[in-house]
Amino acid sequence: EIATKAKKVYRAQKDITRPTEGERGIIKMPPITSVHPDGKRVFFGGVNNDEAREGINSSPSSSKLQEGSSSSSEEEEELDAIVFCTGYDYRFPFLDEDVGVRVEGRAVTPLYRHMYYTKEPSLVFIGLPWKVAPFPLFDCQTRHAAKALTTAGAMLLPDEKTMEEERLGDEKRRFEELKLPHRYYHQFGDMQWEYNQQLAQEANGGSLFQDYDIDTMRSIYKDAGDSRRADAQSYRDNNYTALGGGKFDVVRAARVAANGATRK
């Protein structure tokens, strides 16, 4: 959206080693290494000056920028605004350290099912997972917590030892089998559907809720992701109608006038 108004937009990101022109003319750059004291000039590390000005096909460099100055392998640009899009960190300042909940980087621990504090499971964290369809997942979490905490004997949580064993098993899967970095502790992606189903079935006596159609949610989530990658500007205006059984109708914002609704 910014690119439709600004003369030039740079996007600095960790996985970029040389300037690359992206969609809508947005220039992908290596991380910003420093900002000039005037607050307007920034230095992108590890790029060749001449080619960076063109915004494409530069070679990476390992030289390090000194504060407030640039080297021949780094590019200086004067900007009108710097927008920080770095995500969120978990903080719970209202919890005393003696409680025992720890935030290690971007991991809240020790939690059973990324929700229940294993030492005192009446302390529940809703909404920690990310890279998910948020509200369906939060719905499963809240229903699970409500069943565990308010209906006596209907759904007993495991003891602390069992919860810790499952938590450690989840960590082993993430870090050893899937090779995820530790900062992705609460990232789910495609794992969200197995997680949602597990919570929903446990909270509903072994079967899914009648109003919960995982196959259709998964299909809509995938289509929305594909649409975002194809057209980040208009995908939010797509209008979905769930039909059940993994099927849905969608009216795509960019093609409404020409094509109307399309069925998947």
JSON list of C-alpha atoms in Angstrom, two decimals, residues 15-191:
[
{"chain": "A", "resi": 15, "resn": "ASP", "atom": "CA", "xyz": [17.27, -13.30, 4.38]},
{"chain": "A", "resi": 16, "resn": "ILE", "atom": "CA", "xyz": [18.38, -10.82, 1.70]},
{"chain": "A", "resi": 17, "resn": "THR", "atom": "CA", "xyz": [22.09, -10.51, 0.87]},
{"chain": "A", "resi": 18, "resn": "ARG", "atom": "CA", "xyz": [21.84, -8.27, -2.19]},
{"chain": "A", "resi": 19, "resn": "PRO", "atom": "CA", "xyz": [19.29, -5.76, -3.54]},
{"chain": "A", "resi": 20, "resn": "THR", "atom": "CA", "xyz": [16.45, -7.40, -5.41]},
{"chain": "A", "resi": 21, "resn": "GLU", "atom": "CA", "xyz": [13.50, -5.73, -7.08]},
{"chain": "A", "resi": 22, "resn": "GLY", "atom": "CA", "xyz": [10.25, -7.18, -5.80]},
{"chain": "A", "resi": 23, "resn": "GLU", "atom": "CA", "xyz": [6.58, -6.69, -6.51]},
{"chain": "A", "resi": 24, "resn": "ARG", "atom": "CA", "xyz": [5.35, -3.15, -7.25]},
{"chain": "A", "resi": 25, "resn": "GLY", "atom": "CA", "xyz": [8.92, -1.93, -7.50]},
{"chain": "A", "resi": 26, "resn": "ILE", "atom": "CA", "xyz": [9.67, -2.52, -3.82]},
{"chain": "A", "resi": 27, "resn": "ILE", "atom": "CA", "xyz": [13.43, -3.00, -3.44]},
{"chain": "A", "resi": 28, "resn": "LYS", "atom": "CA", "xyz": [14.38, -5.80, -1.05]},
{"chain": "A", "resi": 29, "resn": "MET", "atom": "CA", "xyz": [17.57, -4.92, 0.83]},
{"chain": "A", "resi": 30, "resn": "PRO", "atom": "CA", "xyz": [19.87, -6.52, 3.44]},
{"chain": "A", "resi": 31, "resn": "PRO", "atom": "CA", "xyz": [19.29, -5.44, 7.06]},
{"chain": "A", "resi": 32, "resn": "ILE", "atom": "CA", "xyz": [19.87, -1.84, 8.09]},
{"chain": "A", "resi": 33, "resn": "THR", "atom": "CA", "xyz": [23.23, -1.70, 9.85]},
{"chain": "A", "resi": 34, "resn": "SER", "atom": "CA", "xyz": [22.89, 1.80, 11.28]},
{"chain": "A", "resi": 35, "resn": "VAL", "atom": "CA", "xyz": [20.94, 5.04, 11.12]},
{"chain": "A", "resi": 36, "resn": "HIS", "atom": "CA", "xyz": [22.64, 8.42, 10.82]},
{"chain": "A", "resi": 37, "resn": "PRO", "atom": "CA", "xyz": [22.14, 10.76, 13.82]},
{"chain": "A", "resi": 38, "resn": "ASP", "atom": "CA", "xyz": [19.94, 12.98, 11.64]},
{"chain": "A", "resi": 39, "resn": "GLY", "atom": "CA", "xyz": [17.38, 10.15, 11.59]},
{"chain": "A", "resi": 40, "resn": "LYS", "atom": "CA", "xyz": [16.98, 10.33, 7.82]},
{"chain": "A", "resi": 41, "resn": "ARG", "atom": "CA", "xyz": [19.96, 8.52, 6.36]},
{"chain": "A", "resi": 42, "resn": "VAL", "atom": "CA", "xyz": [20.24, 4.79, 6.79]},
{"chain": "A", "resi": 43, "resn": "PHE", "atom": "CA", "xyz": [22.94, 2.32, 5.84]},
{"chain": "A", "resi": 44, "resn": "PHE", "atom": "CA", "xyz": [22.18, -1.09, 4.38]},
{"chain": "A", "resi": 45, "resn": "GLY", "atom": "CA", "xyz": [24.97, -3.60, 5.01]},
{"chain": "A", "resi": 46, "resn": "GLY", "atom": "CA", "xyz": [26.66, -5.91, 2.57]},
{"chain": "A", "resi": 47, "resn": "VAL", "atom": "CA", "xyz": [25.69, -4.35, -0.78]},
{"chain": "A", "resi": 48, "resn": "ASN", "atom": "CA", "xyz": [27.58, -2.73, -3.63]},
{"chain": "A", "resi": 49, "resn": "ASN", "atom": "CA", "xyz": [26.91, 1.01, -3.88]},
{"chain": "A", "resi": 50, "resn": "ASP", "atom": "CA", "xyz": [26.56, 1.37, -7.64]},
{"chain": "A", "resi": 51, "resn": "GLU", "atom": "CA", "xyz": [24.34, -1.63, -8.12]},
{"chain": "A", "resi": 52, "resn": "ALA", "atom": "CA", "xyz": [22.30, -0.93, -4.98]},
{"chain": "A", "resi": 53, "resn": "ARG", "atom": "CA", "xyz": [21.29, 2.42, -6.44]},
{"chain": "A", "resi": 54, "resn": "GLU", "atom": "CA", "xyz": [19.76, 0.49, -9.30]},
{"chain": "A", "resi": 55, "resn": "GLY", "atom": "CA", "xyz": [18.10, -1.80, -6.75]},
{"chain": "A", "resi": 56, "resn": "ILE", "atom": "CA", "xyz": [18.98, -5.07, -8.49]},
{"chain": "A", "resi": 57, "resn": "ASN", "atom": "CA", "xyz": [21.61, -7.81, -8.82]},
{"chain": "A", "resi": 58, "resn": "SER", "atom": "CA", "xyz": [24.25, -6.57, -6.37]},
{"chain": "A", "resi": 59, "resn": "SER", "atom": "CA", "xyz": [26.92, -8.80, -4.88]},
{"chain": "A", "resi": 60, "resn": "PRO", "atom": "CA", "xyz": [27.02, -9.47, -1.11]},
{"chain": "A", "resi": 61, "resn": "SER", "atom": "CA", "xyz": [29.87, -8.20, 1.04]},
{"chain": "A", "resi": 62, "resn": "SER", "atom": "CA", "xyz": [30.92, -9.02, 4.56]},
{"chain": "A", "resi": 63, "resn": "SER", "atom": "CA", "xyz": [32.43, -5.66, 5.51]},
{"chain": "A", "resi": 64, "resn": "LYS", "atom": "CA", "xyz": [31.12, -4.06, 8.69]},
{"chain": "A", "resi": 65, "resn": "LEU", "atom": "CA", "xyz": [29.77, -0.54, 8.89]},
{"chain": "A", "resi": 66, "resn": "GLN", "atom": "CA", "xyz": [31.22, 1.87, 11.41]},
{"chain": "A", "resi": 67, "resn": "GLU", "atom": "CA", "xyz": [28.65, 3.93, 13.29]},
{"chain": "A", "resi": 68, "resn": "GLY", "atom": "CA", "xyz": [27.59, 7.06, 11.39]},
{"chain": "A", "resi": 69, "resn": "SER", "atom": "CA", "xyz": [29.61, 6.30, 8.27]},
{"chain": "A", "resi": 70, "resn": "SER", "atom": "CA", "xyz": [29.47, 4.03, 5.25]},
{"chain": "A", "resi": 71, "resn": "SER", "atom": "CA", "xyz": [32.05, 1.88, 3.48]},
{"chain": "A", "resi": 72, "resn": "SER", "atom": "CA", "xyz": [32.37, 1.19, -0.24]},
{"chain": "A", "resi": 73, "resn": "SER", "atom": "CA", "xyz": [30.36, -2.02, 0.13]},
{"chain": "A", "resi": 74, "resn": "GLU", "atom": "CA", "xyz": [27.39, -0.45, 1.87]},
{"chain": "A", "resi": 75, "resn": "GLU", "atom": "CA", "xyz": [24.66, 1.74, 0.53]},
{"chain": "A", "resi": 76, "resn": "GLU", "atom": "CA", "xyz": [23.46, 5.01, 2.04]},
{"chain": "A", "resi": 77, "resn": "GLU", "atom": "CA", "xyz": [19.95, 6.22, 1.28]},
{"chain": "A", "resi": 78, "resn": "GLU", "atom": "CA", "xyz": [18.04, 9.27, 2.50]},
{"chain": "A", "resi": 79, "resn": "LEU", "atom": "CA", "xyz": [14.52, 8.38, 3.58]},
{"chain": "A", "resi": 80, "resn": "ASP", "atom": "CA", "xyz": [11.45, 10.30, 4.65]},
{"chain": "A", "resi": 81, "resn": "ALA", "atom": "CA", "xyz": [10.31, 7.64, 7.12]},
{"chain": "A", "resi": 82, "resn": "ILE", "atom": "CA", "xyz": [11.47, 4.39, 8.69]},
{"chain": "A", "resi": 83, "resn": "VAL", "atom": "CA", "xyz": [8.70, 1.94, 9.58]},
{"chain": "A", "resi": 84, "resn": "PHE", "atom": "CA", "xyz": [9.56, -0.83, 12.03]},
{"chain": "A", "resi": 85, "resn": "CYS", "atom": "CA", "xyz": [7.81, -4.12, 11.18]},
{"chain": "A", "resi": 86, "resn": "THR", "atom": "CA", "xyz": [9.65, -6.45, 13.54]},
{"chain": "A", "resi": 87, "resn": "GLY", "atom": "CA", "xyz": [6.78, -8.41, 15.06]},
{"chain": "A", "resi": 88, "resn": "TYR", "atom": "CA", "xyz": [5.99, -8.79, 18.74]},
{"chain": "A", "resi": 89, "resn": "ASP", "atom": "CA", "xyz": [7.73, -10.08, 21.83]},
{"chain": "A", "resi": 90, "resn": "TYR", "atom": "CA", "xyz": [5.92, -11.79, 24.71]},
{"chain": "A", "resi": 91, "resn": "ARG", "atom": "CA", "xyz": [5.86, -9.87, 27.99]},
{"chain": "A", "resi": 92, "resn": "PHE", "atom": "CA", "xyz": [3.83, -10.45, 31.15]},
{"chain": "A", "resi": 93, "resn": "PRO", "atom": "CA", "xyz": [4.84, -7.68, 33.56]},
{"chain": "A", "resi": 94, "resn": "PHE", "atom": "CA", "xyz": [1.81, -8.40, 35.74]},
{"chain": "A", "resi": 95, "resn": "LEU", "atom": "CA", "xyz": [3.20, -11.85, 36.65]},
{"chain": "A", "resi": 96, "resn": "ASP", "atom": "CA", "xyz": [5.72, -11.95, 39.48]},
{"chain": "A", "resi": 97, "resn": "GLU", "atom": "CA", "xyz": [8.93, -13.80, 38.66]},
{"chain": "A", "resi": 98, "resn": "ASP", "atom": "CA", "xyz": [8.24, -16.11, 41.59]},
{"chain": "A", "resi": 99, "resn": "VAL", "atom": "CA", "xyz": [5.29, -17.57, 39.67]},
{"chain": "A", "resi": 100, "resn": "GLY", "atom": "CA", "xyz": [7.81, -19.38, 37.47]},
{"chain": "A", "resi": 101, "resn": "VAL", "atom": "CA", "xyz": [6.56, -18.60, 33.96]},
{"chain": "A", "resi": 102, "resn": "ARG", "atom": "CA", "xyz": [9.59, -17.78, 31.81]},
{"chain": "A", "resi": 103, "resn": "VAL", "atom": "CA", "xyz": [9.89, -15.90, 28.54]},
{"chain": "A", "resi": 104, "resn": "GLU", "atom": "CA", "xyz": [12.99, -17.18, 26.78]},
{"chain": "A", "resi": 105, "resn": "GLY", "atom": "CA", "xyz": [13.42, -15.20, 23.59]},
{"chain": "A", "resi": 106, "resn": "ARG", "atom": "CA", "xyz": [10.06, -15.75, 21.90]},
{"chain": "A", "resi": 107, "resn": "ALA", "atom": "CA", "xyz": [9.11, -18.82, 23.90]},
{"chain": "A", "resi": 108, "resn": "VAL", "atom": "CA", "xyz": [6.73, -18.79, 26.86]},
{"chain": "A", "resi": 109, "resn": "THR", "atom": "CA", "xyz": [7.54, -21.81, 29.00]},
{"chain": "A", "resi": 110, "resn": "PRO", "atom": "CA", "xyz": [6.83, -24.26, 30.59]},
{"chain": "A", "resi": 111, "resn": "LEU", "atom": "CA", "xyz": [3.40, -24.60, 28.96]},
{"chain": "A", "resi": 112, "resn": "TYR", "atom": "CA", "xyz": [1.38, -27.70, 28.14]},
{"chain": "A", "resi": 113, "resn": "ARG", "atom": "CA", "xyz": [-0.21, -27.46, 24.68]},
{"chain": "A", "resi": 114, "resn": "HIS", "atom": "CA", "xyz": [1.16, -23.90, 24.43]},
{"chain": "A", "resi": 115, "resn": "MET", "atom": "CA", "xyz": [-1.58, -22.95, 26.91]},
{"chain": "A", "resi": 116, "resn": "TYR", "atom": "CA", "xyz": [-1.43, -24.37, 30.44]},
{"chain": "A", "resi": 117, "resn": "TYR", "atom": "CA", "xyz": [1.29, -23.57, 32.94]},
{"chain": "A", "resi": 118, "resn": "THR", "atom": "CA", "xyz": [2.43, -27.05, 33.88]},
{"chain": "A", "resi": 119, "resn": "LYS", "atom": "CA", "xyz": [3.01, -26.25, 37.56]},
{"chain": "A", "resi": 120, "resn": "GLU", "atom": "CA", "xyz": [-0.38, -24.57, 37.98]},
{"chain": "A", "resi": 121, "resn": "PRO", "atom": "CA", "xyz": [-2.67, -25.36, 34.99]},
{"chain": "A", "resi": 122, "resn": "SER", "atom": "CA", "xyz": [-5.37, -22.97, 36.15]},
{"chain": "A", "resi": 123, "resn": "LEU", "atom": "CA", "xyz": [-3.05, -20.31, 34.68]},
{"chain": "A", "resi": 124, "resn": "VAL", "atom": "CA", "xyz": [-3.88, -20.42, 30.97]},
{"chain": "A", "resi": 125, "resn": "PHE", "atom": "CA", "xyz": [-2.42, -18.43, 28.06]},
{"chain": "A", "resi": 126, "resn": "ILE", "atom": "CA", "xyz": [-4.76, -17.99, 25.09]},
{"chain": "A", "resi": 127, "resn": "GLY", "atom": "CA", "xyz": [-3.46, -16.79, 21.75]},
{"chain": "A", "resi": 128, "resn": "LEU", "atom": "CA", "xyz": [0.31, -17.43, 21.84]},
{"chain": "A", "resi": 129, "resn": "PRO", "atom": "CA", "xyz": [0.57, -19.41, 18.57]},
{"chain": "A", "resi": 130, "resn": "TRP", "atom": "CA", "xyz": [1.32, -17.46, 15.41]},
{"chain": "A", "resi": 131, "resn": "LYS", "atom": "CA", "xyz": [1.32, -18.07, 11.67]},
{"chain": "A", "resi": 132, "resn": "VAL", "atom": "CA", "xyz": [-2.18, -19.45, 12.12]},
{"chain": "A", "resi": 133, "resn": "ALA", "atom": "CA", "xyz": [-5.78, -18.70, 11.27]},
{"chain": "A", "resi": 134, "resn": "PRO", "atom": "CA", "xyz": [-6.16, -16.93, 14.62]},
{"chain": "A", "resi": 135, "resn": "PHE", "atom": "CA", "xyz": [-9.82, -17.02, 15.55]},
{"chain": "A", "resi": 136, "resn": "PRO", "atom": "CA", "xyz": [-10.50, -20.72, 14.78]},
{"chain": "A", "resi": 137, "resn": "LEU", "atom": "CA", "xyz": [-7.43, -21.63, 16.84]},
{"chain": "A", "resi": 138, "resn": "PHE", "atom": "CA", "xyz": [-8.36, -19.30, 19.70]},
{"chain": "A", "resi": 139, "resn": "ASP", "atom": "CA", "xyz": [-11.86, -20.76, 19.64]},
{"chain": "A", "resi": 140, "resn": "CYS", "atom": "CA", "xyz": [-10.46, -24.28, 20.13]},
{"chain": "A", "resi": 141, "resn": "GLN", "atom": "CA", "xyz": [-8.19, -23.08, 22.92]},
{"chain": "A", "resi": 142, "resn": "THR", "atom": "CA", "xyz": [-10.97, -21.29, 24.81]},
{"chain": "A", "resi": 143, "resn": "ARG", "atom": "CA", "xyz": [-13.37, -24.22, 24.51]},
{"chain": "A", "resi": 144, "resn": "HIS", "atom": "CA", "xyz": [-10.66, -26.58, 25.73]},
{"chain": "A", "resi": 145, "resn": "ALA", "atom": "CA", "xyz": [-9.83, -24.33, 28.69]},
{"chain": "A", "resi": 146, "resn": "ALA", "atom": "CA", "xyz": [-13.49, -23.87, 29.57]},
{"chain": "A", "resi": 147, "resn": "LYS", "atom": "CA", "xyz": [-14.00, -27.64, 29.61]},
{"chain": "A", "resi": 148, "resn": "ALA", "atom": "CA", "xyz": [-10.87, -28.25, 31.67]},
{"chain": "A", "resi": 149, "resn": "LEU", "atom": "CA", "xyz": [-11.45, -25.53, 34.24]},
{"chain": "A", "resi": 150, "resn": "THR", "atom": "CA", "xyz": [-15.21, -25.18, 34.69]},
{"chain": "A", "resi": 151, "resn": "THR", "atom": "CA", "xyz": [-16.73, -28.65, 34.27]},
{"chain": "A", "resi": 152, "resn": "ALA", "atom": "CA", "xyz": [-15.73, -30.76, 37.24]},
{"chain": "A", "resi": 153, "resn": "GLY", "atom": "CA", "xyz": [-14.35, -34.12, 36.17]},
{"chain": "A", "resi": 154, "resn": "ALA", "atom": "CA", "xyz": [-15.52, -33.83, 32.54]},
{"chain": "A", "resi": 155, "resn": "MET", "atom": "CA", "xyz": [-12.02, -33.39, 31.13]},
{"chain": "A", "resi": 156, "resn": "LEU", "atom": "CA", "xyz": [-9.13, -33.88, 33.50]},
{"chain": "A", "resi": 157, "resn": "LEU", "atom": "CA", "xyz": [-5.76, -32.50, 32.47]},
{"chain": "A", "resi": 158, "resn": "PRO", "atom": "CA", "xyz": [-2.74, -34.81, 32.89]},
{"chain": "A", "resi": 159, "resn": "ASP", "atom": "CA", "xyz": [-0.54, -34.52, 35.94]},
{"chain": "A", "resi": 160, "resn": "GLU", "atom": "CA", "xyz": [2.51, -32.25, 35.85]},
{"chain": "A", "resi": 161, "resn": "LYS", "atom": "CA", "xyz": [4.93, -35.05, 34.95]},
{"chain": "A", "resi": 162, "resn": "THR", "atom": "CA", "xyz": [2.87, -36.11, 31.93]},
{"chain": "A", "resi": 163, "resn": "MET", "atom": "CA", "xyz": [2.40, -32.52, 30.78]},
{"chain": "A", "resi": 164, "resn": "GLU", "atom": "CA", "xyz": [6.14, -31.92, 30.99]},
{"chain": "A", "resi": 165, "resn": "GLU", "atom": "CA", "xyz": [6.85, -35.08, 28.98]},
{"chain": "A", "resi": 166, "resn": "GLU", "atom": "CA", "xyz": [4.49, -33.95, 26.22]},
{"chain": "A", "resi": 167, "resn": "ARG", "atom": "CA", "xyz": [5.95, -30.43, 26.26]},
{"chain": "A", "resi": 168, "resn": "LEU", "atom": "CA", "xyz": [9.47, -31.77, 25.85]},
{"chain": "A", "resi": 169, "resn": "GLY", "atom": "CA", "xyz": [8.26, -34.06, 23.07]},
{"chain": "A", "resi": 170, "resn": "ASP", "atom": "CA", "xyz": [6.82, -31.06, 21.25]},
{"chain": "A", "resi": 171, "resn": "GLU", "atom": "CA", "xyz": [10.14, -29.24, 21.59]},
{"chain": "A", "resi": 172, "resn": "LYS", "atom": "CA", "xyz": [12.03, -32.26, 20.22]},
{"chain": "A", "resi": 173, "resn": "ARG", "atom": "CA", "xyz": [9.75, -32.38, 17.20]},
{"chain": "A", "resi": 174, "resn": "ARG", "atom": "CA", "xyz": [10.13, -28.70, 16.49]},
{"chain": "A", "resi": 175, "resn": "PHE", "atom": "CA", "xyz": [13.85, -28.26, 17.05]},
{"chain": "A", "resi": 176, "resn": "GLU", "atom": "CA", "xyz": [15.33, -31.65, 16.20]},
{"chain": "A", "resi": 177, "resn": "GLU", "atom": "CA", "xyz": [12.98, -33.11, 13.59]},
{"chain": "A", "resi": 178, "resn": "LEU", "atom": "CA", "xyz": [11.69, -29.96, 11.87]},
{"chain": "A", "resi": 179, "resn": "LYS", "atom": "CA", "xyz": [14.89, -27.96, 12.52]},
{"chain": "A", "resi": 180, "resn": "LEU", "atom": "CA", "xyz": [12.95, -24.84, 13.48]},
{"chain": "A", "resi": 181, "resn": "PRO", "atom": "CA", "xyz": [14.90, -22.00, 15.12]},
{"chain": "A", "resi": 182, "resn": "HIS", "atom": "CA", "xyz": [14.08, -21.43, 18.78]},
{"chain": "A", "resi": 183, "resn": "ARG", "atom": "CA", "xyz": [12.36, -18.11, 18.02]},
{"chain": "A", "resi": 184, "resn": "TYR", "atom": "CA", "xyz": [9.70, -20.15, 16.17]},
{"chain": "A", "resi": 185, "resn": "TYR", "atom": "CA", "xyz": [8.69, -21.90, 19.39]},
{"chain": "A", "resi": 186, "resn": "HIS", "atom": "CA", "xyz": [5.04, -20.89, 19.01]},
{"chain": "A", "resi": 187, "resn": "GLN", "atom": "CA", "xyz": [4.90, -20.90, 15.21]},
{"chain": "A", "resi": 188, "resn": "PHE", "atom": "CA", "xyz": [2.44, -23.46, 13.85]},
{"chain": "A", "resi": 189, "resn": "GLY", "atom": "CA", "xyz": [1.73, -23.05, 10.15]},
{"chain": "A", "resi": 190, "resn": "ASP", "atom": "CA", "xyz": [0.37, -26.37, 8.86]},
{"chain": "A", "resi": 191, "resn": "MET", "atom": "CA", "xyz": [0.68, -27.88, 12.35]}
]
